[in-house]
Short mmCIF file of C-alpha atoms and ligand atoms in Angstrom, two decimals:
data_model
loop_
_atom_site.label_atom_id
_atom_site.label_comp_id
_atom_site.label_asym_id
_atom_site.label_seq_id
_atom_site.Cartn_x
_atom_site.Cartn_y
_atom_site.Cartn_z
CA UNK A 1 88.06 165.90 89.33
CA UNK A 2 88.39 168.56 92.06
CA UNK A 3 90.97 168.28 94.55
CA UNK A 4 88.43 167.75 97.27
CA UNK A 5 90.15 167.45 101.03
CA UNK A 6 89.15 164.95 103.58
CA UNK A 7 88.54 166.05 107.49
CA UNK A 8 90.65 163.44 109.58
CA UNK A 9 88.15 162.66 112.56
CA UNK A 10 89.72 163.32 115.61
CA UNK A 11 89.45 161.32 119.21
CA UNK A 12 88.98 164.86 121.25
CA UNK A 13 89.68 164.82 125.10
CA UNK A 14 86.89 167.80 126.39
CA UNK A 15 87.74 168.42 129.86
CA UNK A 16 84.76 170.34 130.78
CA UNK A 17 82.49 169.31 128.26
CA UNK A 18 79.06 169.86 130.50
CA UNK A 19 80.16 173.43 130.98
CA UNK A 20 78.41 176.62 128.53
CA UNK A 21 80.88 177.04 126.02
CA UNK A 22 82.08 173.04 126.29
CA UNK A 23 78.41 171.63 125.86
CA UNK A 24 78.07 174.12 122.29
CA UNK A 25 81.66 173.20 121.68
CA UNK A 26 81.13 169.33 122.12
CA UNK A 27 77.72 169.53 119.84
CA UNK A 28 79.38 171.15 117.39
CA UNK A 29 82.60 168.57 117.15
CA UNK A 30 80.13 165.59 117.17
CA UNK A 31 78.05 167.43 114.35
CA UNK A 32 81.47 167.64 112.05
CA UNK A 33 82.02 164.10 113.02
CA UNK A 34 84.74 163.55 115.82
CA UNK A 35 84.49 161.52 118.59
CA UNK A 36 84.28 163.76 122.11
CA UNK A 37 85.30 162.13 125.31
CA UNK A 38 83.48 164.68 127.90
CA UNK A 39 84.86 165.09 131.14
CA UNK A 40 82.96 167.38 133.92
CA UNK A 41 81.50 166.98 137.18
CA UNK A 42 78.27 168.48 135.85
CA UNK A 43 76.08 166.75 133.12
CA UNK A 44 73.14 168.61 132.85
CA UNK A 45 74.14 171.17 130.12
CA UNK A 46 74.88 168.44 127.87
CA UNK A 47 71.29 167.90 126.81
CA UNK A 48 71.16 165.27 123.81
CA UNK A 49 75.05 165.24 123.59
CA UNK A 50 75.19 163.25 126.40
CA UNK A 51 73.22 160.63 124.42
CA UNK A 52 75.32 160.52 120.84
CA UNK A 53 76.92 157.27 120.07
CA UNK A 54 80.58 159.39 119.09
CA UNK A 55 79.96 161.35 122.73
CA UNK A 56 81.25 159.36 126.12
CA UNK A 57 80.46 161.31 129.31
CA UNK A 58 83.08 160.74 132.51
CA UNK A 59 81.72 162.23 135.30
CA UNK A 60 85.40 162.74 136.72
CA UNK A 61 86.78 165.52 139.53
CA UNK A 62 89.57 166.94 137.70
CA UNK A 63 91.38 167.42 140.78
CA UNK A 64 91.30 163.96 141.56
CA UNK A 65 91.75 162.25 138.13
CA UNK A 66 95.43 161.43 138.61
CA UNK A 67 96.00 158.81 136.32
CA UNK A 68 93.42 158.75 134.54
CA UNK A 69 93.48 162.08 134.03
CA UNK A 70 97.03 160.61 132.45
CA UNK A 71 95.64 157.95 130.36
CA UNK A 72 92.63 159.89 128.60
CA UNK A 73 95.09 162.26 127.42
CA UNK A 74 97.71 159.42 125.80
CA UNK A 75 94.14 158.05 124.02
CA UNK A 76 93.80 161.00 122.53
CA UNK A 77 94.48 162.99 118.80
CA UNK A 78 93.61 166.67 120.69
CA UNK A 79 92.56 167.99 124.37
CA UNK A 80 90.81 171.19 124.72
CA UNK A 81 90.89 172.68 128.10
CA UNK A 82 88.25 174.52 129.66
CA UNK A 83 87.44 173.68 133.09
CA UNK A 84 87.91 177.08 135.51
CA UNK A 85 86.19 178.89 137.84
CA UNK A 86 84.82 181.27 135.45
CA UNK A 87 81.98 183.76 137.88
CA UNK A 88 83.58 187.08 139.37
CA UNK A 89 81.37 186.08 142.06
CA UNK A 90 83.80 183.66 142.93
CA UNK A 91 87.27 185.27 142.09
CA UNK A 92 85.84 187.32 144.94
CA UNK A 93 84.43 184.85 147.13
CA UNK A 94 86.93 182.00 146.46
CA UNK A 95 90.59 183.32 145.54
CA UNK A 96 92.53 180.46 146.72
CA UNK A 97 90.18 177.81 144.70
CA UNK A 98 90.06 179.82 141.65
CA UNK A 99 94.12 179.80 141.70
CA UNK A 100 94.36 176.28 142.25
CA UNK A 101 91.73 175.05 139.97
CA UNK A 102 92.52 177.14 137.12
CA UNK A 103 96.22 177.22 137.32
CA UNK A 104 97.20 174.35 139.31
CA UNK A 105 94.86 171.61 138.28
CA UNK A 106 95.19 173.20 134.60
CA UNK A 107 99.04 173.21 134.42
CA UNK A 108 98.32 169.53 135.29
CA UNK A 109 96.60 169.10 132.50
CA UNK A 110 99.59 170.67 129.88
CA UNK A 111 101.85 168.55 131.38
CA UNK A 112 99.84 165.70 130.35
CA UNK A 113 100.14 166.96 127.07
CA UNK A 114 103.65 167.53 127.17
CA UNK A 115 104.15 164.17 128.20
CA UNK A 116 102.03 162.83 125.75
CA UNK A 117 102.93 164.91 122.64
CA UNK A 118 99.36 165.70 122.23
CA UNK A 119 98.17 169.13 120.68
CA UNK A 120 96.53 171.22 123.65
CA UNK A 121 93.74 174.38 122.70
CA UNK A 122 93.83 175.89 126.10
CA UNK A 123 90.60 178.56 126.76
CA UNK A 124 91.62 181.36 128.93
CA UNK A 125 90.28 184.50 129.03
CA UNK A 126 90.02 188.35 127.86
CA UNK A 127 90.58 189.50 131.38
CA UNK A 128 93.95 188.55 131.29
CA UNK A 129 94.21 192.43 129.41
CA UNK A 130 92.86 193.86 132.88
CA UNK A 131 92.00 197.35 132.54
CA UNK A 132 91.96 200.06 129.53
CA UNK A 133 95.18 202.82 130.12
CA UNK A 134 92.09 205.15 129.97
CA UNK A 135 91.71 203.89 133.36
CA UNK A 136 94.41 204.72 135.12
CA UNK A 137 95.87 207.93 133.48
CA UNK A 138 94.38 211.45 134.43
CA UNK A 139 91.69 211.75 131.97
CA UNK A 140 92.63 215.22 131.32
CA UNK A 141 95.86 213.43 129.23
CA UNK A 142 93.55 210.86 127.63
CA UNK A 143 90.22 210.64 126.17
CA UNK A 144 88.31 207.24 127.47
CA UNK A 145 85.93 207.44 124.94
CA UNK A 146 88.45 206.80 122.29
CA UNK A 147 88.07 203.08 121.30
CA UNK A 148 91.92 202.76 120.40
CA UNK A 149 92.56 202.51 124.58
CA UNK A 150 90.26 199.67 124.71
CA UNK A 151 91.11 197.45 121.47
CA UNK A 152 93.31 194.76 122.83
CA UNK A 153 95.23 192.82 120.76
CA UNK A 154 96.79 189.40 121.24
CA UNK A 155 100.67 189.25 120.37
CA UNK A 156 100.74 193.47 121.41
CA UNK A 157 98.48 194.79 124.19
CA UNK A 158 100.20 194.96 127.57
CA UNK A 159 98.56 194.08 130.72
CA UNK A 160 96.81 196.19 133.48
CA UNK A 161 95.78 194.54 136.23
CA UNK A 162 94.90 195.77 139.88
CA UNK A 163 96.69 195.86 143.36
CA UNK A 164 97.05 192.72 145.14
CA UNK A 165 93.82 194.03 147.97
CA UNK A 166 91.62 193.81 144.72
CA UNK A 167 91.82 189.98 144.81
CA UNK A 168 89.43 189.94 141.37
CA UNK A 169 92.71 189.92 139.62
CA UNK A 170 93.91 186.24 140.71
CA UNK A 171 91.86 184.61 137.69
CA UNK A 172 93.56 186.83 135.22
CA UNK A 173 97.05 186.78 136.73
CA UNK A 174 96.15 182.30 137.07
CA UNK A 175 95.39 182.78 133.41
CA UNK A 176 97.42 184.90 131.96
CA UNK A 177 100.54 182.34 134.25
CA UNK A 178 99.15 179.52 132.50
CA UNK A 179 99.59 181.01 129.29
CA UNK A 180 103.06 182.13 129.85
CA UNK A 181 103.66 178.35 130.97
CA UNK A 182 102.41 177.38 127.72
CA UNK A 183 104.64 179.18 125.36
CA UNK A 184 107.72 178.53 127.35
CA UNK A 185 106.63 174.63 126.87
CA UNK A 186 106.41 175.99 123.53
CA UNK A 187 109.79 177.85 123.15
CA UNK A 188 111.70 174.56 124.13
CA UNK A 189 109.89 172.78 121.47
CA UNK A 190 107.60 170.20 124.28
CA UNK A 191 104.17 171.79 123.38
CA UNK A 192 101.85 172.51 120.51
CA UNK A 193 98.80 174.85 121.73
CA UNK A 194 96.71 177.36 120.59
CA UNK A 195 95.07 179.74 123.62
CA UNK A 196 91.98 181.25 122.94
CA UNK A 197 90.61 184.31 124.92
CA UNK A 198 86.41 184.75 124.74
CA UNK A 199 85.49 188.06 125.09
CA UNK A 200 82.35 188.03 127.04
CA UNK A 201 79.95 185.36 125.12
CA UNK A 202 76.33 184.49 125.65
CA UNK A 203 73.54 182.08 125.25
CA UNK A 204 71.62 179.32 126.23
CA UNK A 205 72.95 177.55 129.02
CA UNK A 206 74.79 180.53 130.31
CA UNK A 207 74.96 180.02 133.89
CA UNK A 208 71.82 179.94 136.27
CA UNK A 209 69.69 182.43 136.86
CA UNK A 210 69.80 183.38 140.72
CA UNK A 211 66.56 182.16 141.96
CA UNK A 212 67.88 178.66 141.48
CA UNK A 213 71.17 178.30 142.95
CA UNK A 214 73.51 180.52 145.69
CA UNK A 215 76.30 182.68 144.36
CA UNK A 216 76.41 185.52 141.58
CA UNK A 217 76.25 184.41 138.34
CA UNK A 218 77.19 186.98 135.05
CA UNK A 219 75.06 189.89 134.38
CA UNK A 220 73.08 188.41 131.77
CA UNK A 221 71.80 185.63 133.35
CA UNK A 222 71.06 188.50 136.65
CA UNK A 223 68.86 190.55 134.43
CA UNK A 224 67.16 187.71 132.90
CA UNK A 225 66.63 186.68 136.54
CA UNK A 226 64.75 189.91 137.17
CA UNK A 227 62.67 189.78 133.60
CA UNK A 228 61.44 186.43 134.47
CA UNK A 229 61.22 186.61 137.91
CA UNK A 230 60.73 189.88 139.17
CA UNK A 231 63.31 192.05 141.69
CA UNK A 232 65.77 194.50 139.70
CA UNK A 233 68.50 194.80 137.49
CA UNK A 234 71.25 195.87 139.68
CA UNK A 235 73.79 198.18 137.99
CA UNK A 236 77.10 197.50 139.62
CA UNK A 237 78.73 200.98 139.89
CA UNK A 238 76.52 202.60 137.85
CA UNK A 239 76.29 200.09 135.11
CA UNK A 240 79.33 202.21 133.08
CA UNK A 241 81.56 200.05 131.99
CA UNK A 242 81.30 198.35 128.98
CA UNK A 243 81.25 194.76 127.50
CA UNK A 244 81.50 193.13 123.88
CA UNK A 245 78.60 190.37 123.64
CA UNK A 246 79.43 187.88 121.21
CA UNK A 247 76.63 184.84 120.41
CA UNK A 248 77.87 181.71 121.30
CA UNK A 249 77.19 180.27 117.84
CA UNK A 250 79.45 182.76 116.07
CA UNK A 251 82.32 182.02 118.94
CA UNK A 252 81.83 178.18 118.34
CA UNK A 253 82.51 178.75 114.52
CA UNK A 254 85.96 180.20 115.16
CA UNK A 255 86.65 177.61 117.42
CA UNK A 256 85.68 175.02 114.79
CA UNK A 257 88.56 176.07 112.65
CA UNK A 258 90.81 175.90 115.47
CA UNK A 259 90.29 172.50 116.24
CA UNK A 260 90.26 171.99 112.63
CA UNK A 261 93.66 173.74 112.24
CA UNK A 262 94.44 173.65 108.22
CA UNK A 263 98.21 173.69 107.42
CA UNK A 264 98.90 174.09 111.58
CA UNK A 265 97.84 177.62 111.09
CA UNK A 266 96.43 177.78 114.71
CA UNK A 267 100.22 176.39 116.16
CA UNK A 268 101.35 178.00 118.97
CA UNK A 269 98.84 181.21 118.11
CA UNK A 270 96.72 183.35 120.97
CA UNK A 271 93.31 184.22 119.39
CA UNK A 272 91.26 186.54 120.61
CA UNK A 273 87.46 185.77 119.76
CA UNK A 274 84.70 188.28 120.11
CA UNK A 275 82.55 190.96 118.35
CA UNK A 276 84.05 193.83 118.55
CA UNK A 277 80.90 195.60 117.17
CA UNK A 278 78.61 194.60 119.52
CA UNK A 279 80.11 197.12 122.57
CA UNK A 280 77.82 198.12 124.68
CA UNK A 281 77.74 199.46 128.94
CA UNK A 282 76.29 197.71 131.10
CA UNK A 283 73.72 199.87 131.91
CA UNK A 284 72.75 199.83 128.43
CA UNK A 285 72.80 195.76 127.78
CA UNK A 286 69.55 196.08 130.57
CA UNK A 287 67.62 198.91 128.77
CA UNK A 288 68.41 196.71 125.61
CA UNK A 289 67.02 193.40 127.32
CA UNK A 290 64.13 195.58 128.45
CA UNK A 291 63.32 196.63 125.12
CA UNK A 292 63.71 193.06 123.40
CA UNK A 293 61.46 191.86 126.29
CA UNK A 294 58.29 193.56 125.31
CA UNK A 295 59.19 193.92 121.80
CA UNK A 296 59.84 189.55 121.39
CA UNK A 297 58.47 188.06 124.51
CA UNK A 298 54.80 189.07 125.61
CA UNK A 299 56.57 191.59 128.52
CA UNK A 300 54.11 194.20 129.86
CA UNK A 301 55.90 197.47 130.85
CA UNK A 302 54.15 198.06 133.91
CA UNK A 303 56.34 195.16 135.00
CA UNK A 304 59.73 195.40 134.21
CA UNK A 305 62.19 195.31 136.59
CA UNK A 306 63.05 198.59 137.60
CA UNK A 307 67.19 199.71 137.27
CA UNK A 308 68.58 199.67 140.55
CA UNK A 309 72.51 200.87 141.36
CA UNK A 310 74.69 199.09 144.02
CA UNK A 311 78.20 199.82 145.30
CA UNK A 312 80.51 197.03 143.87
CA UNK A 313 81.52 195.62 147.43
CA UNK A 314 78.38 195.52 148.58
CA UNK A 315 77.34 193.58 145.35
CA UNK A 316 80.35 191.10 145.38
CA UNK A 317 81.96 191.80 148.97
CA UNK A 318 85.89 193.43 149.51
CA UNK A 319 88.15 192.70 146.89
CA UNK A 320 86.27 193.37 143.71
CA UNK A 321 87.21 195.14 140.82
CA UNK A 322 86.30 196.05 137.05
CA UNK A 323 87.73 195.95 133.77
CA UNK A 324 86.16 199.22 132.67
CA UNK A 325 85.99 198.50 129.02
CA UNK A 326 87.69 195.54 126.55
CA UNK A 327 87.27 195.65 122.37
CA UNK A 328 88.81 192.31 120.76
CA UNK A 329 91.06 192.92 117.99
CA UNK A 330 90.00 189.76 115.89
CA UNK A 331 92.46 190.66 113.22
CA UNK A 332 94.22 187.87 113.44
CA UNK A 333 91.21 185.49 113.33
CA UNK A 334 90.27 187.21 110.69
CA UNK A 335 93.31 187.04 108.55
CA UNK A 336 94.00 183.74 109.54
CA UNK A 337 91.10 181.99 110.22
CA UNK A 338 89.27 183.80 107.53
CA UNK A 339 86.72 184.25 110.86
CA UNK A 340 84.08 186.92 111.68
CA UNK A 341 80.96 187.23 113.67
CA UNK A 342 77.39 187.21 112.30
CA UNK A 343 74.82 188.03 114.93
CA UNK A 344 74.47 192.09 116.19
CA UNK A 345 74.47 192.93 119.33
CA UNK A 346 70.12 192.53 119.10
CA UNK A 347 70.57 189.28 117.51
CA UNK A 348 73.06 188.34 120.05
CA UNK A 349 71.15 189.38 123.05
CA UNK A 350 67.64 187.71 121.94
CA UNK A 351 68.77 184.81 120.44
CA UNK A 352 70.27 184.71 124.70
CA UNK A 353 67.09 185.84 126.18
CA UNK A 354 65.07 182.97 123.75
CA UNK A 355 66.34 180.18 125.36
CA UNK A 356 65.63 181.29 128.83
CA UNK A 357 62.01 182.63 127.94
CA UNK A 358 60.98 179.06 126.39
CA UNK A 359 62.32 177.38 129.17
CA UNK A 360 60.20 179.43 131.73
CA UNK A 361 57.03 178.31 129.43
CA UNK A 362 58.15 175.16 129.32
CA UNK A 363 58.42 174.74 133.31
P1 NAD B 1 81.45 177.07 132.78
O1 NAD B 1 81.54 177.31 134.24
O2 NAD B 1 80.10 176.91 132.19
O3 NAD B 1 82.33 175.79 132.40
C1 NAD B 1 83.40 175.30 133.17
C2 NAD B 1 83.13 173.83 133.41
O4 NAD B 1 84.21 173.29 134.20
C3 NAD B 1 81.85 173.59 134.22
O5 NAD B 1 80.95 172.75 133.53
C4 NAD B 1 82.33 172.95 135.50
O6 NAD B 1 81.44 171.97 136.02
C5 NAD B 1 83.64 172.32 135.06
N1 NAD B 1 84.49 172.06 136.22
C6 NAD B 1 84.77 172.91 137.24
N2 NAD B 1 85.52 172.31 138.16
C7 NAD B 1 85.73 171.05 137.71
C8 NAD B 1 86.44 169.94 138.25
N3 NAD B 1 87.09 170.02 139.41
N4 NAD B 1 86.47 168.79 137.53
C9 NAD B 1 85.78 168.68 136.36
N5 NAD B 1 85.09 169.70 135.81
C10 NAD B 1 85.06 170.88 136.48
O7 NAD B 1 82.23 178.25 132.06
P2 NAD B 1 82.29 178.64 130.52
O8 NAD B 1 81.68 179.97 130.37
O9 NAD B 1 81.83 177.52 129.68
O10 NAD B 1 83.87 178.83 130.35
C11 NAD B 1 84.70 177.82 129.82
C12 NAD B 1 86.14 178.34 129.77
O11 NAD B 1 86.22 179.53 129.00
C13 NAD B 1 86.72 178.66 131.15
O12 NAD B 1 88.08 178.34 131.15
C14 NAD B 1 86.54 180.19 131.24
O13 NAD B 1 87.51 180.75 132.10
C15 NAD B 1 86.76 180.59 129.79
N6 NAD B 1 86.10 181.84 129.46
C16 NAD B 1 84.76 181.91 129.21
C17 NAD B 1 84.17 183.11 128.84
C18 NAD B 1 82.73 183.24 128.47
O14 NAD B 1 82.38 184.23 127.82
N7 NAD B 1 81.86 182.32 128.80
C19 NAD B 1 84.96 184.24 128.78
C20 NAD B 1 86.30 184.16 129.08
C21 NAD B 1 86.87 182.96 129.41
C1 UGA B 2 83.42 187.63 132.99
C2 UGA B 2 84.08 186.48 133.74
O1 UGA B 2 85.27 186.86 134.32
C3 UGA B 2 84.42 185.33 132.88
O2 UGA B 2 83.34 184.55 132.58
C4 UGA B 2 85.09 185.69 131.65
O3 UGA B 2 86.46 185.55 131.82
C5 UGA B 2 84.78 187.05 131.11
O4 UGA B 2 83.80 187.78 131.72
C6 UGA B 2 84.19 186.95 129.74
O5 UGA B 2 83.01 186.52 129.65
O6 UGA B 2 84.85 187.31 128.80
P1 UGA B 2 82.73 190.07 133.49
O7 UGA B 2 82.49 190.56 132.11
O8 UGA B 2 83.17 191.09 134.47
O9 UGA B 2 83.75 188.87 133.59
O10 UGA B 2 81.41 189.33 133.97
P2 UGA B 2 79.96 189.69 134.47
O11 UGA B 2 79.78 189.06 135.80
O12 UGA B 2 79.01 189.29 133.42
O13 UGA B 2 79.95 191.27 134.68
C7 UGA B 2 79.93 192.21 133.64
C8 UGA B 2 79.79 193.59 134.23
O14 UGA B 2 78.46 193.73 134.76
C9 UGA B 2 80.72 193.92 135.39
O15 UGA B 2 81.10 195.25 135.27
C10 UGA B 2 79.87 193.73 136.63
O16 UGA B 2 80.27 194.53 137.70
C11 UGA B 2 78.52 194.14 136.13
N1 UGA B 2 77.34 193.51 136.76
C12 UGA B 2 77.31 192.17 137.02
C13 UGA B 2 76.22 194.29 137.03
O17 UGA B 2 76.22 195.52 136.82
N2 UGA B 2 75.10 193.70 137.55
C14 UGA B 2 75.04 192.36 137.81
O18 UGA B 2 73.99 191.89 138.27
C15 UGA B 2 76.18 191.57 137.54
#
């Protein structure tokens, strides 16, 4: 008989479970057969999840879980960390709550584990890699269309971020603290974690589009705004800079084998996960969604929004600032993982747009 090897089911602590990545995330764990404990202050994401006999919703503040916040983890095999303030919008708007909520209230949450001995994924980000060295060196001594500047790389790629004024930066510099925090726990032998960092993924559930709730939500979810809606795609800056999309379903497969972590492969790793294939500016991701609109979804030319270009403060107020360009290395996901993205950049984007287009006919 074949040596055939069993999945241990796991009790998973989800701390922002009801969240886009954390609702896919949480379907997909119940699917393979653990038992998610989902903590957010938001439910509506979670769709059917919230109804699966292996799937128990606590609608808890994270900042005032104490605790209980103390106890969940000690019940648990693994916790996966993803509550932040994850909108520019707000980075801008909000500094001092994006610092404490995603490095106070998250360096909470590894000292749980620490405490606890538990095994901690932690999600942080891509922008913790800033900005390209294209971007600050004379281009005459560089040329920023070579992809090499932009292909950042987890255990190599320095860090670039902005001057204190462009206040953007706090998420990243939260992050990238939290991370440091993380593998010093790790040095003195107190922690095992694995950090991922998404590189721009999309999908249903994405945010809300900005006819239904106040503040600035990610591109994608602006431009669908307009398709659906009406007003324009507004191209921050020009719409130049340039963004991997990755599908949410590929991203959720890598993940998979993180929680699943054969032979403690994932221990104390950084992955980066994204598509680095699927590049494109930002400027072109609305022609694209243009395109797929009247090619996939009934849209009548004579309607699309027009392209309109704003000045970045006016779009997000003083402060803001851009990572100009970002290509994951997923090398080591690769390699190790034995990970890679399905869906194209088309796929990608109307597989995103789908979702959002029923739901309209649906309404
Ligand atoms: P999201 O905003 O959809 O999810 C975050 C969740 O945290 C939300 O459901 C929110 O309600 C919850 N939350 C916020 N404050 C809370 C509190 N005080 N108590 C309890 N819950 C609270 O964002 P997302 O896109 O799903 O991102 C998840 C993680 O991945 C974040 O850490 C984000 O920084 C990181 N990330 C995401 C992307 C991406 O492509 N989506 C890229 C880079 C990094
Ligand atoms: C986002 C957020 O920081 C996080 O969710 C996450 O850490 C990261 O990306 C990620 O997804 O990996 P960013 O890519 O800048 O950062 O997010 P968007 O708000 O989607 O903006 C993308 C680009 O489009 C930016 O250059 C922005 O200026 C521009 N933009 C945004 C527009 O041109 N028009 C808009 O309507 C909105």
């Amino acid at each position: 008989m074949g040596e055939e090897k069993e999945t241990r089911h796991l009790n998973i602590l989800c701390l922002g479970a009801g969240g886009f990545i954390g609702s896919h995330l949480s379907a997909r764990l119940l699917s393979a057969g653990h038992h998610v404990t989902g903590v957010d202050i938001h439910a509506e994401k979670l769709g059917e999840v919230a109804s699966h006999p292996r799937f128990t919703y606590l609608p808890h503040d994270i900042r005032m879980a104490g605790d209980k916040l103390d106890a969940l983890v000690a019940a648990s095999d693994l916790v996966i960390d993803l509550i932040a303030h994850a909108n520019p919008g707000l980075y801008v708007s909000r500094p001092l709550d994006v610092f404490r909520l995603n490095f106070n209230e998250n360096l909470k949450i590894a000292e749980c584990c620490v405490r606890h001995s538990k095994r901690l994924i932690q999600f942080s980000s891509c922008e913790v890699y800033g900005k390209t060295v294209a971007s600050i060196i004379p281009e005459s001594l560089v040329n920023p269309e070579d992809p090499g500047l932009a292909h950042f790389s987890e255990d190599t790629t320095p860090f670039i971020l902005g001057s204190i004024g462009s206040h953007r930066w706090i998420y990243s510099c939260a992050k990238q603290l939290l991370e440091r925090v993380l593998h010093a726990h790790g040095l003195a032998g107190e922690l095992n974690y694995t950090i991922i960092r998404p590189f721009n993924f999309i999908g249903p559930r994405i945010d809300y589009l900005p006819r239904e709730h106040e503040g600035v939500p990610r591109v994608f979810s602006h431009f669908m705004g307009a398709l659906l809606h009406g007003g324009t795609m507004p191209l921050v800056n020009g719409g130049l800079q340039r963004r991997c999309y990755s599908y949410i379903d590929d991203a959720v497969d890598c993940m998979e084998k993180i929680v699943e972590n054969r032979d403690g492969i994932c221990d104390h790793q950084i992955f980066n996960i994204g598509s680095p294939d699927n590049e494109v500016s930002i400027r072109g991701l609305a022609l694209l969604m243009q395109e797929l609109y009247l090619e996939h979804f009934d849209g009548v030319a004579a309607a699309l929004p027009p392209l309109s270009e704003i000045d970045a403060e006016k779009f997000y107020g003083p402060g803001y600032d851009d990572s100009d360009r970002r290509i994951p290395d997923i090398s080591k996901a690769s390699k190790l993982l034995h990970w890679k993205p399905r869906y194209s950049l088309r796929q990608t984007v109307t597989e995103s747009m789908r979702y959002y287009v029923e739901c309209e006919r649906r309404a």
